[in-house]
C-alpha cells in the first residue's frame, strides 16, 4: 500500500479506511470475528457497552490495542452537556482522548443534533479531545466543526438502519472538497 493510500487523522495513520461500530452485534464473539476479518484499525463503541474499569471485560479482551484504536462514542447522549460528561468519564476510566461525538436526541431515527454537536465539539476540543462528530451530511456544519478543531467529521450516508446505501453522496463530495 502506498503512503498516499493511508488515512491520517490527528497525526495517526491508518492503512484501513474501514471503521467499525459495535452497536449491532448480538454477541462479543461474532463482533470480534468481524473486527479481526475486516482488518479495521478503528472500532467505535458505546460507553454503555463496556466497562473500561474492568480489565476482564469480555469486549475489551477481544480487542488488541496494538492493532486497533478503540474510540468510545457518546451514543445515547441527548445534549452537549451529557456528551461532554460521557467523554470525560471515558477518559477518566483510561480511554484515549479520542471520541466519536454522537448527539441524537430522538432515539427512533438517531439523527444527529447539529447545534448541540457543535457546542459539545467546541468544549471537547478545548479539553484536548480528538473529536470525530457524527453529523448530517451538511457542508456548512462540517466546516464549522473543522474551524473549532475537530479532527474529522463522520457524515451519515443515509438514515441509520435503512440499508439504503449512500444517499448523501453529493453533500459528502462537497464536504470533502471543502
PDB file of C-alpha atoms in Angstrom:
ATOM      1  CA  UNK A   1       0.000   0.000   0.000  1.00  0.00           C
ATOM      2  CA  UNK A   2       1.369   3.423  -0.933  1.00  0.00           C
ATOM      3  CA  UNK A   3       1.582   6.106   1.730  1.00  0.00           C
ATOM      4  CA  UNK A   4      -0.951   8.114  -0.301  1.00  0.00           C
ATOM      5  CA  UNK A   5      -3.434   5.299   0.330  1.00  0.00           C
ATOM      6  CA  UNK A   6      -3.223   5.869   4.064  1.00  0.00           C
ATOM      7  CA  UNK A   7      -5.728   7.897   6.031  1.00  0.00           C
ATOM      8  CA  UNK A   8      -4.253  10.328   8.543  1.00  0.00           C
ATOM      9  CA  UNK A   9      -6.395  11.691  11.352  1.00  0.00           C
ATOM     10  CA  UNK A  10      -4.859  13.786  14.121  1.00  0.00           C
ATOM     11  CA  UNK A  11      -1.314  12.620  13.307  1.00  0.00           C
ATOM     12  CA  UNK A  12      -2.335   8.955  13.426  1.00  0.00           C
ATOM     13  CA  UNK A  13      -2.003   6.896  10.249  1.00  0.00           C
ATOM     14  CA  UNK A  14      -4.489   4.207   9.281  1.00  0.00           C
ATOM     15  CA  UNK A  15      -3.894   1.770   6.434  1.00  0.00           C
ATOM     16  CA  UNK A  16      -7.552   0.740   6.549  1.00  0.00           C
ATOM     17  CA  UNK A  17     -10.297   3.246   5.856  1.00  0.00           C
ATOM     18  CA  UNK A  18     -12.932   0.907   7.271  1.00  0.00           C
ATOM     19  CA  UNK A  19     -14.118   1.852  10.739  1.00  0.00           C
ATOM     20  CA  UNK A  20     -16.477  -0.477  12.561  1.00  0.00           C
ATOM     21  CA  UNK A  21     -19.130   0.309  15.137  1.00  0.00           C
ATOM     22  CA  UNK A  22     -20.146  -2.333  17.645  1.00  0.00           C
ATOM     23  CA  UNK A  23     -23.773  -1.444  18.261  1.00  0.00           C
ATOM     24  CA  UNK A  24     -25.493  -4.121  16.188  1.00  0.00           C
ATOM     25  CA  UNK A  25     -23.532  -7.207  17.229  1.00  0.00           C
ATOM     26  CA  UNK A  26     -25.538  -9.583  19.382  1.00  0.00           C
ATOM     27  CA  UNK A  27     -22.514 -11.487  20.689  1.00  0.00           C
ATOM     28  CA  UNK A  28     -18.959 -10.459  21.505  1.00  0.00           C
ATOM     29  CA  UNK A  29     -17.553 -13.489  19.650  1.00  0.00           C
ATOM     30  CA  UNK A  30     -19.315 -12.510  16.410  1.00  0.00           C
ATOM     31  CA  UNK A  31     -18.166  -8.916  16.762  1.00  0.00           C
ATOM     32  CA  UNK A  32     -14.572  -9.967  17.486  1.00  0.00           C
ATOM     33  CA  UNK A  33     -14.542 -12.192  14.396  1.00  0.00           C
ATOM     34  CA  UNK A  34     -15.898  -9.374  12.215  1.00  0.00           C
ATOM     35  CA  UNK A  35     -13.279  -6.955  13.538  1.00  0.00           C
ATOM     36  CA  UNK A  36     -10.475  -9.462  13.014  1.00  0.00           C
ATOM     37  CA  UNK A  37     -11.566 -10.455   9.495  1.00  0.00           C
ATOM     38  CA  UNK A  38     -12.179  -6.856   8.382  1.00  0.00           C
ATOM     39  CA  UNK A  39      -8.646  -5.779   9.376  1.00  0.00           C
ATOM     40  CA  UNK A  40     -10.063  -2.477  10.615  1.00  0.00           C
ATOM     41  CA  UNK A  41      -7.832  -0.328  12.785  1.00  0.00           C
ATOM     42  CA  UNK A  42     -10.525   1.784  14.445  1.00  0.00           C
ATOM     43  CA  UNK A  43     -13.542   0.497  16.338  1.00  0.00           C
ATOM     44  CA  UNK A  44     -16.164   2.725  17.939  1.00  0.00           C
ATOM     45  CA  UNK A  45     -18.072   1.533  20.967  1.00  0.00           C
ATOM     46  CA  UNK A  46     -20.819   2.977  23.118  1.00  0.00           C
ATOM     47  CA  UNK A  47     -19.596   3.683  26.623  1.00  0.00           C
ATOM     48  CA  UNK A  48     -22.643   1.849  27.922  1.00  0.00           C
ATOM     49  CA  UNK A  49     -21.479  -1.361  26.215  1.00  0.00           C
ATOM     50  CA  UNK A  50     -18.173  -1.805  28.032  1.00  0.00           C
ATOM     51  CA  UNK A  51     -16.642  -1.416  31.451  1.00  0.00           C
ATOM     52  CA  UNK A  52     -13.367   0.460  30.976  1.00  0.00           C
ATOM     53  CA  UNK A  53     -12.533  -0.138  34.626  1.00  0.00           C
ATOM     54  CA  UNK A  54     -12.746  -3.935  34.336  1.00  0.00           C
ATOM     55  CA  UNK A  55      -9.592  -5.498  32.838  1.00  0.00           C
ATOM     56  CA  UNK A  56     -11.567  -8.716  32.327  1.00  0.00           C
ATOM     57  CA  UNK A  57     -14.410  -7.103  30.374  1.00  0.00           C
ATOM     58  CA  UNK A  58     -15.238  -9.606  27.608  1.00  0.00           C
ATOM     59  CA  UNK A  59     -15.495  -6.890  24.976  1.00  0.00           C
ATOM     60  CA  UNK A  60     -12.201  -5.226  25.923  1.00  0.00           C
ATOM     61  CA  UNK A  61     -10.401  -8.569  25.992  1.00  0.00           C
ATOM     62  CA  UNK A  62     -11.489  -9.167  22.380  1.00  0.00           C
ATOM     63  CA  UNK A  63      -9.707  -6.014  21.102  1.00  0.00           C
ATOM     64  CA  UNK A  64      -5.948  -5.931  20.501  1.00  0.00           C
ATOM     65  CA  UNK A  65      -4.936  -2.361  21.490  1.00  0.00           C
ATOM     66  CA  UNK A  66      -1.671  -2.690  19.499  1.00  0.00           C
ATOM     67  CA  UNK A  67      -3.655  -3.115  16.272  1.00  0.00           C
ATOM     68  CA  UNK A  68      -6.928  -1.316  16.932  1.00  0.00           C
ATOM     69  CA  UNK A  69      -7.767   2.128  18.244  1.00  0.00           C
ATOM     70  CA  UNK A  70     -10.844   1.774  20.414  1.00  0.00           C
ATOM     71  CA  UNK A  71     -12.846   5.001  20.241  1.00  0.00           C
ATOM     72  CA  UNK A  72     -15.678   5.466  22.732  1.00  0.00           C
ATOM     73  CA  UNK A  73     -18.768   7.178  21.408  1.00  0.00           C
ATOM     74  CA  UNK A  74     -21.364   9.232  23.199  1.00  0.00           C
ATOM     75  CA  UNK A  75     -24.261   7.200  21.833  1.00  0.00           C
ATOM     76  CA  UNK A  76     -27.417   7.957  23.750  1.00  0.00           C
ATOM     77  CA  UNK A  77     -26.384  11.499  24.667  1.00  0.00           C
ATOM     78  CA  UNK A  78     -29.214  13.941  24.057  1.00  0.00           C
ATOM     79  CA  UNK A  79     -27.430  17.238  24.603  1.00  0.00           C
ATOM     80  CA  UNK A  80     -23.945  18.747  24.706  1.00  0.00           C
ATOM     81  CA  UNK A  81     -23.699  18.608  28.497  1.00  0.00           C
ATOM     82  CA  UNK A  82     -24.372  14.867  28.564  1.00  0.00           C
ATOM     83  CA  UNK A  83     -21.952  14.175  25.684  1.00  0.00           C
ATOM     84  CA  UNK A  84     -19.150  16.107  27.386  1.00  0.00           C
ATOM     85  CA  UNK A  85     -19.750  14.263  30.657  1.00  0.00           C
ATOM     86  CA  UNK A  86     -19.669  10.853  28.929  1.00  0.00           C
ATOM     87  CA  UNK A  87     -16.429  11.815  27.167  1.00  0.00           C
ATOM     88  CA  UNK A  88     -14.820  12.907  30.424  1.00  0.00           C
ATOM     89  CA  UNK A  89     -15.866   9.647  32.089  1.00  0.00           C
ATOM     90  CA  UNK A  90     -14.291   7.620  29.261  1.00  0.00           C
ATOM     91  CA  UNK A  91     -11.010   9.480  29.592  1.00  0.00           C
ATOM     92  CA  UNK A  92     -11.048   9.199  33.393  1.00  0.00           C
ATOM     93  CA  UNK A  93     -11.510   5.427  33.030  1.00  0.00           C
ATOM     94  CA  UNK A  94      -8.348   5.168  30.942  1.00  0.00           C
ATOM     95  CA  UNK A  95      -9.573   5.553  27.397  1.00  0.00           C
ATOM     96  CA  UNK A  96      -7.505   7.567  24.920  1.00  0.00           C
ATOM     97  CA  UNK A  97      -8.758  11.085  24.302  1.00  0.00           C
ATOM     98  CA  UNK A  98     -10.398  10.178  21.002  1.00  0.00           C
ATOM     99  CA  UNK A  99     -14.191  10.407  20.999  1.00  0.00           C
ATOM    100  CA  UNK A 100     -16.869   9.780  18.419  1.00  0.00           C
ATOM    101  CA  UNK A 101     -19.321  12.525  19.276  1.00  0.00           C
ATOM    102  CA  UNK A 102     -22.915  11.354  18.819  1.00  0.00           C
ATOM    103  CA  UNK A 103     -25.798  13.560  19.899  1.00  0.00           C
ATOM    104  CA  UNK A 104     -29.103  12.020  18.931  1.00  0.00           C
ATOM    105  CA  UNK A 105     -31.984  13.452  20.940  1.00  0.00           C
ATOM    106  CA  UNK A 106     -34.637  11.384  19.166  1.00  0.00           C
ATOM    107  CA  UNK A 107     -33.890   7.667  19.691  1.00  0.00           C
ATOM    108  CA  UNK A 108     -36.191   6.366  16.958  1.00  0.00           C
ATOM    109  CA  UNK A 109     -34.344   7.861  13.983  1.00  0.00           C
ATOM    110  CA  UNK A 110     -30.934   8.548  15.583  1.00  0.00           C
ATOM    111  CA  UNK A 111     -30.435  11.709  13.558  1.00  0.00           C
ATOM    112  CA  UNK A 112     -27.717  13.983  14.941  1.00  0.00           C
ATOM    113  CA  UNK A 113     -28.487  17.334  16.539  1.00  0.00           C
ATOM    114  CA  UNK A 114     -26.272  19.858  14.702  1.00  0.00           C
ATOM    115  CA  UNK A 115     -26.493  22.647  17.287  1.00  0.00           C
ATOM    116  CA  UNK A 116     -25.698  20.507  20.332  1.00  0.00           C
ATOM    117  CA  UNK A 117     -22.973  18.710  18.349  1.00  0.00           C
ATOM    118  CA  UNK A 118     -21.218  21.982  17.555  1.00  0.00           C
ATOM    119  CA  UNK A 119     -21.463  23.135  21.187  1.00  0.00           C
ATOM    120  CA  UNK A 120     -20.092  19.835  22.535  1.00  0.00           C
ATOM    121  CA  UNK A 121     -17.353  19.641  19.900  1.00  0.00           C
ATOM    122  CA  UNK A 122     -16.028  23.065  20.805  1.00  0.00           C
ATOM    123  CA  UNK A 123     -15.956  22.202  24.520  1.00  0.00           C
ATOM    124  CA  UNK A 124     -14.289  18.820  23.961  1.00  0.00           C
ATOM    125  CA  UNK A 125     -11.609  20.188  21.638  1.00  0.00           C
ATOM    126  CA  UNK A 126     -10.769  22.801  24.297  1.00  0.00           C
ATOM    127  CA  UNK A 127     -10.347  19.911  26.773  1.00  0.00           C
ATOM    128  CA  UNK A 128      -7.854  18.191  24.467  1.00  0.00           C
ATOM    129  CA  UNK A 129     -10.073  15.536  22.924  1.00  0.00           C
ATOM    130  CA  UNK A 130      -9.651  14.312  19.354  1.00  0.00           C
ATOM    131  CA  UNK A 131     -13.249  14.760  18.265  1.00  0.00           C
ATOM    132  CA  UNK A 132     -14.918  12.827  15.436  1.00  0.00           C
ATOM    133  CA  UNK A 133     -18.503  14.114  15.268  1.00  0.00           C
ATOM    134  CA  UNK A 134     -21.318  12.134  13.693  1.00  0.00           C
ATOM    135  CA  UNK A 135     -23.301  14.660  11.643  1.00  0.00           C
ATOM    136  CA  UNK A 136     -25.846  15.004   8.913  1.00  0.00           C
ATOM    137  CA  UNK A 137     -24.112  15.430   5.556  1.00  0.00           C
ATOM    138  CA  UNK A 138     -24.083  19.210   5.987  1.00  0.00           C
ATOM    139  CA  UNK A 139     -21.110  21.017   4.393  1.00  0.00           C
ATOM    140  CA  UNK A 140     -21.684  24.213   6.419  1.00  0.00           C
ATOM    141  CA  UNK A 141     -21.721  22.350   9.737  1.00  0.00           C
ATOM    142  CA  UNK A 142     -18.711  20.271   8.677  1.00  0.00           C
ATOM    143  CA  UNK A 143     -16.713  23.442   8.031  1.00  0.00           C
ATOM    144  CA  UNK A 144     -17.745  24.957  11.392  1.00  0.00           C
ATOM    145  CA  UNK A 145     -16.663  21.745  13.147  1.00  0.00           C
ATOM    146  CA  UNK A 146     -13.325  21.892  11.339  1.00  0.00           C
ATOM    147  CA  UNK A 147     -12.965  25.521  12.422  1.00  0.00           C
ATOM    148  CA  UNK A 148     -13.439  24.623  16.123  1.00  0.00           C
ATOM    149  CA  UNK A 149     -10.758  21.934  15.822  1.00  0.00           C
ATOM    150  CA  UNK A 150     -12.454  18.602  15.104  1.00  0.00           C
ATOM    151  CA  UNK A 151     -10.033  16.069  13.609  1.00  0.00           C
ATOM    152  CA  UNK A 152     -12.576  14.742  11.087  1.00  0.00           C
ATOM    153  CA  UNK A 153     -16.316  14.528  10.581  1.00  0.00           C
ATOM    154  CA  UNK A 154     -18.403  11.391  10.146  1.00  0.00           C
ATOM    155  CA  UNK A 155     -21.353  12.376   7.943  1.00  0.00           C
ATOM    156  CA  UNK A 156     -24.217   9.947   7.606  1.00  0.00           C
ATOM    157  CA  UNK A 157     -24.771   8.445   4.191  1.00  0.00           C
ATOM    158  CA  UNK A 158     -28.406   7.575   4.829  1.00  0.00           C
ATOM    159  CA  UNK A 159     -30.617   7.105   7.878  1.00  0.00           C
ATOM    160  CA  UNK A 160     -29.182   4.540  10.309  1.00  0.00           C
ATOM    161  CA  UNK A 161     -30.568   1.071   9.764  1.00  0.00           C
ATOM    162  CA  UNK A 162     -32.261   1.947   6.473  1.00  0.00           C
ATOM    163  CA  UNK A 163     -29.965  -0.256   4.350  1.00  0.00           C
ATOM    164  CA  UNK A 164     -30.381   2.246   1.525  1.00  0.00           C
ATOM    165  CA  UNK A 165     -26.683   2.816   0.838  1.00  0.00           C
ATOM    166  CA  UNK A 166     -25.191   6.255   0.377  1.00  0.00           C
ATOM    167  CA  UNK A 167     -27.953   8.741  -0.360  1.00  0.00           C
ATOM    168  CA  UNK A 168     -25.978  11.861   0.523  1.00  0.00           C
ATOM    169  CA  UNK A 169     -23.166  11.370  -1.983  1.00  0.00           C
ATOM    170  CA  UNK A 170     -23.274  14.919  -3.400  1.00  0.00           C
ATOM    171  CA  UNK A 171     -23.188  16.545   0.044  1.00  0.00           C
ATOM    172  CA  UNK A 172     -20.321  14.288   1.128  1.00  0.00           C
ATOM    173  CA  UNK A 173     -18.455  15.268  -2.059  1.00  0.00           C
ATOM    174  CA  UNK A 174     -18.848  18.952  -1.101  1.00  0.00           C
ATOM    175  CA  UNK A 175     -17.628  18.224   2.456  1.00  0.00           C
ATOM    176  CA  UNK A 176     -14.516  16.504   1.080  1.00  0.00           C
ATOM    177  CA  UNK A 177     -13.939  19.277  -1.436  1.00  0.00           C
ATOM    178  CA  UNK A 178     -14.101  21.920   1.317  1.00  0.00           C
TER     179      UNK A 178
END
